[in-house]
Each structure stands twice: as C-alpha cells, then as structure tokens.
Short mmCIF file of C-alpha atoms in Angstrom, two decimals:
data_model
loop_
_atom_site.label_atom_id
_atom_site.label_comp_id
_atom_site.label_asym_id
_atom_site.label_seq_id
_atom_site.Cartn_x
_atom_site.Cartn_y
_atom_site.Cartn_z
CA MET A 22 -134.59 21.85 -24.23
CA ALA A 23 -133.44 22.64 -20.70
CA SER A 24 -132.62 18.97 -20.08
CA ARG A 25 -130.39 18.87 -23.17
CA ILE A 26 -128.47 21.95 -21.99
CA ALA A 27 -128.01 20.45 -18.50
CA SER A 28 -126.78 17.14 -19.87
CA GLY A 29 -124.32 18.97 -22.15
CA LEU A 30 -122.87 20.91 -19.21
CA LEU A 31 -122.50 17.69 -17.22
CA ARG A 32 -120.63 16.01 -20.08
CA ARG A 33 -118.25 19.01 -20.38
CA ARG A 34 -117.50 19.00 -16.63
CA ALA A 35 -116.95 15.22 -16.67
CA GLY A 36 -114.55 15.57 -19.64
CA ALA A 37 -112.58 18.34 -17.96
CA THR A 38 -112.31 16.35 -14.75
CA LEU A 39 -111.16 13.27 -16.64
CA GLY A 40 -108.52 15.31 -18.50
CA LEU A 41 -107.31 16.81 -15.22
CA LEU A 42 -106.92 13.40 -13.64
CA ARG A 43 -105.01 12.10 -16.65
CA SER A 44 -102.69 15.12 -16.55
CA TYR A 45 -101.99 14.63 -12.84
CA THR A 46 -101.31 10.92 -13.34
CA HIS A 47 -98.84 11.76 -16.12
CA VAL A 48 -97.05 14.34 -13.98
CA ARG A 49 -96.88 11.97 -10.99
CA ASN A 50 -95.37 9.20 -13.09
CA TYR A 51 -92.86 11.65 -14.64
CA SER A 52 -91.86 12.90 -11.19
CA SER A 53 -91.34 9.32 -9.97
CA GLN A 54 -89.12 8.55 -12.96
CA LEU A 55 -86.97 11.63 -12.30
CA SER A 56 -86.62 10.68 -8.63
CA ALA A 57 -85.35 7.24 -9.66
CA LEU A 58 -82.80 8.70 -12.09
CA ILE A 59 -81.36 11.37 -9.78
CA PRO A 60 -79.31 10.07 -6.79
CA ALA A 61 -80.43 11.27 -3.40
CA THR A 62 -77.23 12.98 -2.23
CA SER A 63 -76.59 15.94 -0.01
CA GLN A 64 -75.77 17.98 -3.10
CA CYS A 65 -79.33 17.78 -4.54
CA SER A 66 -82.51 18.89 -2.83
CA LYS A 67 -85.62 16.78 -2.66
CA LEU A 68 -88.28 17.29 -5.33
CA THR A 69 -91.56 18.65 -3.99
CA ARG A 70 -94.79 17.96 -5.83
CA ARG A 71 -97.59 20.47 -6.22
CA TYR A 72 -101.11 19.13 -6.83
CA TYR A 73 -103.14 20.65 -9.62
CA LEU A 74 -106.09 22.93 -9.06
CA PRO A 75 -108.63 23.52 -11.78
CA ASN A 76 -107.17 26.94 -12.68
CA ALA A 77 -103.47 26.01 -12.22
CA SER A 78 -100.99 26.28 -15.08
CA PRO A 79 -99.92 22.86 -16.43
CA TYR A 80 -96.20 23.94 -16.27
CA GLN A 81 -96.04 24.60 -12.50
CA VAL A 82 -95.20 21.10 -11.40
CA TRP A 83 -92.51 21.70 -8.72
CA SER A 84 -92.25 24.54 -6.25
CA ARG A 85 -88.50 24.96 -7.06
CA SER A 86 -85.93 23.39 -9.34
CA PHE A 87 -82.84 21.41 -8.36
CA ALA A 88 -80.45 23.44 -6.16
CA SER A 89 -77.36 22.57 -4.16
CA ASP A 90 -77.70 22.50 -0.41
CA ASN A 91 -74.20 24.09 -0.39
CA GLY A 92 -75.18 26.90 -2.74
CA ASP A 93 -74.63 29.33 0.13
CA LYS A 94 -71.23 27.83 0.94
CA VAL A 95 -67.97 28.39 -0.92
CA GLU A 96 -64.58 26.86 -0.23
CA ALA A 97 -61.22 28.63 -0.14
CA VAL A 98 -58.51 26.46 -1.67
CA VAL A 99 -54.73 26.68 -2.01
CA PRO A 100 -53.87 28.48 -5.29
CA PHE A 101 -51.33 27.46 -7.91
CA MET A 102 -47.89 28.12 -6.40
CA GLY A 103 -45.62 27.96 -9.44
CA GLU A 104 -44.23 25.32 -11.76
CA SER A 105 -41.32 24.39 -9.49
CA VAL A 106 -43.37 24.37 -6.26
CA THR A 107 -45.46 21.27 -5.55
CA ASP A 108 -46.46 21.83 -1.92
CA GLY A 109 -46.18 24.22 0.99
CA THR A 110 -46.82 24.57 4.71
CA LEU A 111 -49.90 26.29 6.09
CA ALA A 112 -48.05 28.84 8.19
CA THR A 113 -50.77 30.93 9.79
CA PHE A 114 -54.40 31.97 9.58
CA LEU A 115 -55.02 35.68 9.14
CA LYS A 116 -58.69 35.32 10.18
CA LYS A 117 -60.67 33.16 12.57
CA PRO A 118 -64.05 31.41 12.31
CA GLY A 119 -66.89 33.90 12.49
CA ASP A 120 -64.91 36.75 10.90
CA ARG A 121 -66.30 38.67 7.96
CA VAL A 122 -64.14 38.57 4.79
CA GLU A 123 -64.43 40.28 1.43
CA ALA A 124 -63.81 38.75 -1.98
CA ASP A 125 -60.08 38.18 -2.68
CA GLU A 126 -59.18 39.06 0.93
CA PRO A 127 -56.32 36.89 2.29
CA ILE A 128 -57.39 34.50 5.04
CA ALA A 129 -54.25 32.34 5.38
CA GLN A 130 -50.60 32.22 4.34
CA ILE A 131 -48.73 29.31 2.77
CA GLU A 132 -44.96 29.10 3.16
CA THR A 133 -43.09 27.46 0.29
CA ASP A 134 -39.41 26.87 -0.31
CA LYS A 135 -39.10 30.28 -1.95
CA VAL A 136 -42.01 32.63 -1.23
CA THR A 137 -45.04 33.12 0.99
CA ILE A 138 -48.39 32.80 -0.82
CA ASP A 139 -51.77 34.08 0.34
CA VAL A 140 -54.96 32.02 0.29
CA ALA A 141 -57.76 34.42 -0.65
CA SER A 142 -61.50 34.16 -0.09
CA PRO A 143 -63.34 33.50 -3.39
CA GLU A 144 -66.50 35.31 -2.23
CA ALA A 145 -67.55 37.82 0.39
CA GLY A 146 -69.04 36.21 3.47
CA VAL A 147 -68.33 34.82 6.93
CA ILE A 148 -65.79 32.11 7.68
CA GLU A 149 -67.77 29.13 8.91
CA LYS A 150 -64.88 26.80 9.71
CA PHE A 151 -61.31 25.91 8.82
CA ILE A 152 -60.71 22.53 7.21
CA ALA A 153 -56.91 22.50 7.40
CA SER A 154 -54.72 23.27 10.41
CA GLU A 155 -51.60 25.36 10.90
CA GLY A 156 -48.49 23.34 10.13
CA ASP A 157 -50.20 21.06 7.60
CA THR A 158 -48.49 20.35 4.30
CA VAL A 159 -50.86 21.43 1.54
CA THR A 160 -50.87 21.22 -2.25
CA PRO A 161 -52.63 23.37 -4.88
CA GLY A 162 -56.36 22.72 -4.66
CA THR A 163 -56.37 21.70 -0.99
CA LYS A 164 -59.46 23.01 0.81
CA VAL A 165 -58.59 25.42 3.60
CA ALA A 166 -61.83 27.02 4.77
CA VAL A 167 -65.61 27.02 4.26
CA ILE A 168 -67.20 30.45 3.81
CA SER A 169 -70.92 31.19 4.12
CA LYS A 170 -72.13 34.00 1.89
CA SER A 171 -75.29 34.77 3.91
CA ALA A 172 -74.17 34.22 7.51
CA GLN A 173 -73.63 37.10 9.88
CA PRO A 174 -70.36 37.71 11.77
CA ALA A 175 -70.20 36.02 15.16
CA GLU A 176 -70.75 38.26 18.16
CA THR A 177 -69.32 37.65 21.57
CA HIS A 178 -72.07 37.54 24.19
CA VAL A 179 -71.26 38.09 27.83
CA ALA A 180 -73.40 36.17 30.26
CA PRO A 181 -75.26 38.42 32.71
CA SER A 182 -73.69 38.63 36.11
CA GLU A 183 -77.01 37.85 37.76
CA GLU A 184 -76.77 34.23 36.67
CA ALA A 185 -73.64 33.69 38.71
CA THR A 186 -74.97 35.52 41.76
CA PRO A 187 -76.88 32.65 43.40
CA LYS A 188 -73.93 30.31 43.08
CA GLU A 189 -71.50 32.84 44.41
CA SER A 190 -73.73 33.86 47.31
CA SER A 191 -74.08 30.34 48.65
CA PRO A 192 -71.37 29.67 51.21
CA PRO A 193 -68.96 26.88 50.38
CA LYS A 194 -69.63 23.58 52.00
CA VAL A 195 -67.12 22.46 54.55
CA GLU A 196 -66.63 18.75 54.71
CA GLU A 197 -66.48 17.44 58.24
CA LYS A 198 -63.57 15.14 58.84
CA PRO A 199 -64.14 12.15 61.11
CA LYS A 200 -62.88 12.69 64.57
CA VAL A 201 -59.82 10.72 65.50
CA GLU A 202 -59.14 9.90 69.07
CA GLU A 203 -56.00 11.54 70.25
CA LYS A 204 -53.45 9.26 71.79
CA ALA A 205 -50.51 10.23 73.88
CA PRO A 206 -47.29 10.07 71.88
CA LYS A 207 -44.96 7.28 72.74
CA VAL A 208 -41.66 8.32 74.21
CA GLU A 209 -38.73 6.31 72.90
CA PRO A 210 -35.16 6.52 74.10
CA PRO A 211 -32.87 8.45 71.78
CA LYS A 212 -30.77 6.37 69.43
CA MET A 213 -27.20 7.14 68.51
CA GLN A 214 -26.92 7.67 64.75
CA ALA A 215 -23.74 7.79 62.76
CA PRO A 216 -23.11 11.12 61.04
CA LYS A 217 -24.25 11.11 57.39
CA PRO A 218 -21.66 11.93 54.72
CA THR A 219 -22.15 15.41 53.40
CA ALA A 220 -23.41 15.47 49.82
CA PRO A 221 -21.37 17.45 47.33
CA SER A 222 -22.65 20.97 46.85
CA LYS A 223 -24.68 21.61 43.73
CA THR A 224 -22.59 24.68 43.12
CA SER A 225 -19.42 22.66 42.78
CA PRO A 226 -17.12 24.27 40.23
CA SER A 227 -16.50 20.87 38.61
CA GLU A 228 -20.19 20.58 37.61
CA PRO A 229 -21.39 23.50 35.47
CA GLN A 230 -24.89 24.77 36.19
CA LEU A 231 -27.14 24.45 33.12
CA PRO A 232 -30.16 26.68 32.68
CA PRO A 233 -33.51 24.99 33.36
CA LYS A 234 -35.57 23.72 30.44
CA GLU A 235 -38.33 26.19 31.31
CA ARG A 236 -36.11 28.96 29.93
CA GLU A 237 -35.91 27.37 26.46
CA ARG A 238 -38.37 27.50 23.58
CA ARG A 239 -38.69 24.94 20.80
CA VAL A 240 -40.43 26.09 17.60
CA PRO A 241 -40.62 24.41 14.17
CA MET A 242 -38.21 25.77 11.58
CA PRO A 243 -39.99 27.78 8.86
CA ARG A 244 -40.07 26.19 5.46
CA LEU A 245 -38.15 29.07 3.87
CA ARG A 246 -35.37 28.75 6.46
CA LYS A 247 -35.15 25.00 5.77
CA ARG A 248 -34.77 25.70 2.08
CA ILE A 249 -32.06 28.32 2.71
CA ALA A 250 -30.17 25.96 4.99
CA ASN A 251 -30.30 23.11 2.48
CA ARG A 252 -29.21 25.29 -0.44
CA LEU A 253 -26.28 26.78 1.47
CA LYS A 254 -25.11 23.38 2.63
CA ASP A 255 -25.45 21.96 -0.88
CA SER A 256 -23.42 24.91 -2.17
CA GLN A 257 -20.70 24.23 0.35
CA ASN A 258 -20.64 20.52 -0.50
CA THR A 259 -20.70 21.03 -4.29
CA PHE A 260 -18.52 24.04 -5.12
CA ALA A 261 -14.79 24.41 -4.64
CA MET A 262 -15.24 27.86 -3.15
CA LEU A 263 -12.40 30.35 -2.94
CA THR A 264 -12.59 34.04 -2.03
CA THR A 265 -10.40 36.88 -3.25
CA PHE A 266 -10.46 40.39 -1.76
CA ASN A 267 -9.76 43.94 -2.84
CA GLU A 268 -10.53 47.43 -1.62
CA VAL A 269 -12.04 50.31 -3.51
CA ASP A 270 -11.83 54.07 -2.99
CA MET A 271 -15.41 55.42 -3.04
CA THR A 272 -14.42 59.12 -3.30
CA ASN A 273 -15.26 59.71 -6.99
CA LEU A 274 -18.46 57.66 -6.97
CA MET A 275 -19.77 59.44 -3.86
CA LYS A 276 -18.90 62.81 -5.42
CA LEU A 277 -20.74 61.87 -8.61
CA ARG A 278 -23.75 60.87 -6.61
CA SER A 279 -23.68 64.10 -4.58
CA ASP A 280 -23.35 66.32 -7.66
CA TYR A 281 -26.22 64.84 -9.67
CA LYS A 282 -28.62 63.35 -7.11
CA ASP A 283 -31.15 66.21 -7.35
CA GLU A 284 -31.21 66.28 -11.15
CA PHE A 285 -31.42 62.50 -11.24
CA VAL A 286 -34.49 62.48 -8.98
CA SER A 287 -36.23 65.28 -10.89
CA LYS A 288 -35.81 63.49 -14.23
CA HIS A 289 -36.23 59.83 -13.33
CA GLY A 290 -38.32 60.01 -10.16
CA VAL A 291 -35.96 57.75 -8.21
CA LYS A 292 -32.89 58.35 -6.06
CA LEU A 293 -29.42 57.57 -7.34
CA GLY A 294 -27.92 54.89 -5.09
CA LEU A 295 -24.62 53.08 -4.96
CA MET A 296 -26.10 49.71 -5.92
CA SER A 297 -26.88 50.74 -9.49
CA CYS A 298 -23.25 51.65 -10.07
CA PHE A 299 -22.06 48.30 -8.69
CA VAL A 300 -24.57 46.48 -10.90
CA LYS A 301 -23.25 48.35 -13.95
CA ALA A 302 -19.68 47.62 -12.84
CA ALA A 303 -20.52 43.91 -12.41
CA VAL A 304 -22.08 43.82 -15.89
CA SER A 305 -18.91 45.32 -17.36
CA ALA A 306 -16.72 42.83 -15.46
CA LEU A 307 -18.88 39.87 -16.53
CA GLN A 308 -18.61 40.92 -20.15
CA ASN A 309 -14.82 41.16 -19.80
CA GLN A 310 -14.62 37.80 -18.00
CA PRO A 311 -17.50 35.69 -19.43
CA ILE A 312 -16.32 32.59 -17.56
CA VAL A 313 -17.60 34.17 -14.33
CA ASN A 314 -21.06 34.36 -15.93
CA ALA A 315 -20.91 30.70 -16.97
CA VAL A 316 -21.94 27.57 -15.09
CA ILE A 317 -20.99 23.88 -15.00
CA ASP A 318 -23.67 21.47 -16.19
CA GLY A 319 -22.44 17.89 -15.93
CA ASP A 320 -19.44 17.62 -18.24
CA ASP A 321 -20.33 20.83 -20.11
CA ILE A 322 -19.87 24.54 -19.53
CA ILE A 323 -22.84 26.78 -20.30
CA TYR A 324 -21.91 30.33 -21.31
CA ARG A 325 -24.65 32.94 -20.96
CA ASP A 326 -24.86 35.83 -23.41
CA TYR A 327 -27.13 37.75 -21.05
CA VAL A 328 -26.71 39.10 -17.52
CA ASP A 329 -29.42 38.58 -14.88
CA VAL A 330 -28.17 40.00 -11.59
CA SER A 331 -29.57 38.61 -8.34
CA VAL A 332 -29.65 41.07 -5.45
CA ALA A 333 -29.68 39.55 -1.95
CA VAL A 334 -32.31 41.13 0.29
CA GLY A 335 -32.70 40.31 3.98
CA THR A 336 -36.26 40.08 5.32
CA SER A 337 -37.79 39.13 8.65
CA LYS A 338 -38.52 35.63 7.29
CA GLY A 339 -35.12 35.02 5.74
CA LEU A 340 -32.82 35.89 2.87
CA VAL A 341 -34.42 36.22 -0.56
CA VAL A 342 -32.65 36.86 -3.85
CA PRO A 343 -34.85 38.58 -6.46
CA VAL A 344 -33.46 39.00 -9.97
CA ILE A 345 -32.90 42.09 -12.13
CA ARG A 346 -33.34 40.65 -15.61
CA ASP A 347 -31.32 41.80 -18.62
CA ALA A 348 -29.24 44.17 -16.50
CA ASP A 349 -26.80 44.52 -19.41
CA THR A 350 -29.48 46.44 -21.35
CA MET A 351 -30.45 48.83 -18.52
CA ASN A 352 -29.24 52.28 -17.57
CA PHE A 353 -28.78 53.60 -14.04
CA ALA A 354 -32.40 54.76 -13.71
CA ASP A 355 -33.86 51.43 -14.87
CA ILE A 356 -31.66 49.53 -12.42
CA GLU A 357 -32.63 51.79 -9.51
CA LYS A 358 -36.33 51.41 -10.32
CA GLY A 359 -35.97 47.65 -10.56
CA ILE A 360 -34.12 47.44 -7.23
CA ASN A 361 -36.69 49.62 -5.45
CA ASN A 362 -39.57 47.58 -6.84
CA LEU A 363 -38.04 44.27 -5.77
CA ALA A 364 -37.08 45.61 -2.33
CA LYS A 365 -40.64 46.81 -1.75
CA LYS A 366 -42.05 43.43 -2.75
CA ALA A 367 -39.59 41.66 -0.47
CA THR A 368 -40.55 43.84 2.49
CA GLU A 369 -44.27 43.27 1.90
CA GLY A 370 -43.78 39.54 1.29
CA ALA A 371 -45.20 39.88 -2.23
CA LEU A 372 -42.33 38.33 -4.18
CA SER A 373 -43.41 35.64 -6.63
CA ILE A 374 -41.55 32.59 -7.87
CA ASP A 375 -40.83 34.35 -11.17
CA ASP A 376 -39.18 37.26 -9.33
CA MET A 377 -36.50 34.92 -7.95
CA ALA A 378 -36.12 32.36 -10.72
CA GLY A 379 -32.86 32.29 -12.64
CA GLY A 380 -30.00 34.73 -12.15
CA THR A 381 -26.46 34.43 -13.46
CA PHE A 382 -24.57 36.44 -10.82
CA THR A 383 -25.35 37.65 -7.28
CA ILE A 384 -24.47 40.84 -5.39
CA SER A 385 -24.78 40.84 -1.60
CA ASN A 386 -24.45 44.11 0.31
CA GLY A 387 -23.61 43.31 3.91
CA GLY A 388 -22.41 46.86 4.38
CA VAL A 389 -25.95 48.08 5.06
CA TYR A 390 -25.78 46.11 8.32
CA GLY A 391 -22.27 47.34 9.19
CA SER A 392 -20.25 44.35 7.97
CA LEU A 393 -16.60 45.26 7.42
CA ILE A 394 -15.51 42.12 5.57
CA SER A 395 -16.96 38.66 4.91
CA THR A 396 -16.78 35.64 2.62
CA PRO A 397 -20.18 35.20 0.91
CA ILE A 398 -21.42 31.78 -0.19
CA ILE A 399 -22.27 31.12 -3.84
CA ASN A 400 -25.94 31.07 -4.74
CA PRO A 401 -26.50 27.81 -6.71
CA PRO A 402 -26.47 27.21 -9.63
CA GLN A 403 -24.37 30.35 -10.20
CA SER A 404 -20.59 30.33 -10.18
CA ALA A 405 -19.69 33.50 -8.26
CA ILE A 406 -20.99 36.13 -5.85
CA LEU A 407 -19.79 39.67 -5.08
CA GLY A 408 -19.82 40.87 -1.50
CA MET A 409 -20.04 44.61 -0.73
CA HIS A 410 -19.24 45.97 2.72
CA SER A 411 -19.46 49.11 4.80
CA ILE A 412 -17.74 52.34 3.78
CA VAL A 413 -15.19 53.38 6.39
CA GLN A 414 -12.85 56.36 6.49
CA ARG A 415 -9.34 54.92 6.51
CA PRO A 416 -5.88 56.42 5.96
CA VAL A 417 -4.53 55.59 2.50
CA VAL A 418 -1.55 56.77 0.53
CA VAL A 419 -2.49 58.93 -2.48
CA ASN A 420 0.37 60.31 -4.61
CA GLY A 421 2.76 59.97 -1.68
CA ASP A 422 0.43 61.66 0.80
CA ILE A 423 -1.50 59.98 3.60
CA LEU A 424 -5.15 60.95 3.27
CA ALA A 425 -8.41 59.85 4.88
CA ARG A 426 -10.58 58.28 2.19
CA PRO A 427 -13.94 56.44 2.21
CA MET A 428 -12.86 52.87 1.58
CA MET A 429 -14.83 49.66 1.01
CA TYR A 430 -13.65 46.06 1.02
CA LEU A 431 -14.88 43.89 -1.86
CA ALA A 432 -14.99 40.09 -1.79
CA LEU A 433 -15.53 37.72 -4.70
CA THR A 434 -16.30 34.10 -3.89
CA TYR A 435 -16.09 31.87 -6.96
CA ASP A 436 -16.21 28.22 -7.98
CA HIS A 437 -12.57 27.25 -8.42
CA ARG A 438 -13.58 24.22 -10.47
CA LEU A 439 -14.55 26.59 -13.28
CA ILE A 440 -12.86 29.91 -12.56
CA ASP A 441 -9.13 30.26 -12.04
CA GLY A 442 -7.59 32.79 -9.72
CA ARG A 443 -6.41 34.88 -12.66
CA GLU A 444 -9.94 35.43 -14.01
CA ALA A 445 -11.27 36.08 -10.51
CA VAL A 446 -8.64 38.73 -9.76
CA PHE A 447 -9.15 40.41 -13.15
CA PHE A 448 -12.89 40.43 -12.55
CA LEU A 449 -12.58 42.11 -9.15
CA ARG A 450 -9.98 44.50 -10.49
CA ARG A 451 -12.38 45.63 -13.22
CA ILE A 452 -15.06 46.43 -10.65
CA LYS A 453 -12.52 48.41 -8.63
CA ASP A 454 -11.45 50.44 -11.70
CA VAL A 455 -15.02 51.26 -12.74
CA VAL A 456 -16.17 52.26 -9.26
CA GLU A 457 -13.12 54.43 -8.61
CA ASP A 458 -13.53 56.14 -12.02
CA PRO A 459 -17.15 55.90 -13.28
CA ARG A 460 -16.17 57.69 -16.51
CA ARG A 461 -14.86 54.34 -17.75
CA LEU A 462 -18.44 53.17 -18.14
CA LEU A 463 -19.18 56.08 -20.46
CA LEU A 464 -16.05 55.57 -22.54
CA ASP A 465 -16.12 51.75 -22.30
CA ILE A 466 -12.46 51.53 -21.34
#
C-alpha cells in the first residue's frame, strides 16, 4: 500500500515538472518571436526574461513592459505662428541649460515679420540642452530644446583653493639662455646721408580723420525691423503719395475732456483720452468720404462698408499697428478700452497676428513724442493715414481778436491714384469740424 502511494506521488511530481518545462519552452519561443518582430531601436527597451519558479504566476513573464528610453525627456518645439507666417528667427533664449522650468514657461523667443512669439516648455523639468541656436531660421514644429522631467538643476561648484596651492607655491622656472660671447662693437666712419623728404602730416586738413573701426558695432537687423523697412519701401514705390495739412483748435475738446473726465472714469472704469475722439472723428469722415476707406485691387476698387482703425504704437522693437475692429459701432468708452488693451499688449510684446491683421485706415500720433508736423507714410494695403501732432499754444485770430489757443497740425497722406485732392481736403476738413465742435457727433451734422 505504501509503495502505491509513493509511486503515485512520484508520477504527480514528474507530471508537474514536465508541464513546467513545456510552459517555459512556450514562453521562451514566444519571447523570441516578439524580439524578431520588434526592431531594436533606441526608442524601445530590451525585453528581459524571468525564469519560472514552481510557485510563480504563469503571467509574470517580463520584469517590465515596453517603455521609451526617452520617456523622461520632452522636447520644446516652435508653436504655430499664424496662417500668414511660415517661419521666424530664433531671437534669444530666456533660459540656459541646467535651469529649472515650469510647464508653459517661456524658454525662447521667436521673431517673425509681425510679432514676437514665445516657445514654452511642455512639461516641468530641467533644460538638458538646446538643439537650435540663436539666429537660426525656424518653422513651426522645429525642435528647440530637450527637457528632462526628473533631472535636478545644475549647481555651480567652486574648486577648493587648496588644489591650486601647490602649483602656485612652486616658483616659476627660469630658462637659462645660452651665453653669447661679447664682442667689441665695430666702429665705422660716419656716412653722409641725404635728408629724407618729410611725410605729410596725418592731421592734414585735406584728409579727414575717420574714427577707428573699434568704435563701431555691427549687429544683425531684427526680423521685425526688416519687415518694417520692406513694407515702407514698397509703400513708397507703389503709392502715389500726397499729403495735405490743416490745423485744429483743441479748446472745446480739451474742455469737454476736463469737464467729464471724473464721471467718465467712475462709470466706464477708463480715462477719457483724445485718441477716442479722433477715432470717432475719423469714422465720421470715412463715412462721408467712403473713397478714403477703399483700396485698389488690380483693376478694381474695393469699397469697405466697415471701419477697422489701425493705431500706430511705437515699441522698443519697432513700430506695430494693432487694429480696433468695427470702430464704427463703438462708443467712446469701448474705443478707449480697446486702445488701452492693445497698448498694453504692445508694451508687453503679447500682440498676436490677429491683433494686427486687416485695418482700413491708420491713425499715427507723433505728438506724444513732441513732433510738430510730419508726413506719414501709408500703411499698405490701405489708402490713407492720418497724422496727429503735438498741441502747442499759438496765437490765432478768433472773431477779430488775437488769442492764444491750443493748436494741433493734422496731416493726411493719401494715395493720389485713388483719392483726389478734393476728397482728401473734405476728409481732413470733416475731422477738423468734429474735433473743434464735438457736439456734431451727437447731432450727426
């Protein structure tokens, strides 16, 4: 009886062992087939096999599944820059390798023809290296930097001063020069030499002194400045530009602003400026002279039944012209809020392509810089531009009396191919009438 029990136990152990070996052989063959199907690239990790033990689960075949060796690394790429922008210039890096960055934190700036765009970090981590260089021309999707999500910020280590002590303490070696036998100098009789002609003095008045090259600096022109230069030159080459002038008495408008500035701020939360009145005056003049709001397109004239006013804003990187859209439907408060919002974006460099696209008419206020009078250049593809200037107290004749009044010169530069002098003068005259008597806007007269 005991022998039967022992033989039964032996058969069970032999069967279990045979099943285990078959299972392992099946797993090994399956692993080999997977290794043949999956390419051995740097993106996939090697498969590790785990041998079976008698009590091991039959599903624990590998110690870990497939994972990317770059799973800890992310790449910052150039974002989409707008429909009309195909490339840009990598202007500057805001960080350096080894710096810690947070998610969506800017690490570089791209200069385009119109705006400056930030390249943000997709994840929080440490900048491992930069792939692109400053000055490179990049397109959307170009890799700029590699960021490690688990690395620690680089620390600057200063070498201990003791390491340099032995080298500094050792006296410098003095090389011994070979001794040269001294010989008595030969004495030769003096020779008569003809006097040399005196060279002309470098400070001769006929030859101007130019500054040395060391006092000059050569830097690449920013992409935005190139675009501005090209557009202005194209405007000059394309349009038949002519400028007409007028002057406006600012007394009534400044009085209106002084009387209602506090109530205006308390109700609308924004200050009442002069620009909103000139925008409203320009809208009225454009509606009276729609040809000024039109544009030439080949052999056709396109008339616009809307008014989008571009406002020129000077920044440290160049002149930008954001657009106040549908200005003909806005009141004074809406225009002031729109101008303040665009000016803030321009100062912070946050203007987008959409903020500057389009525009049917431009207003440029050189008076904020102290300009007395100028001839502005048309902003293509528009047909005219209004130039405002500084307000100066000047003597004028009012009802036969000579009085000191705050006066401003206005300039309208227009495309003479499309706009005749008559329409241009009437346009500027309408702005003068509205500014000198703002009640006309209320009464529409």
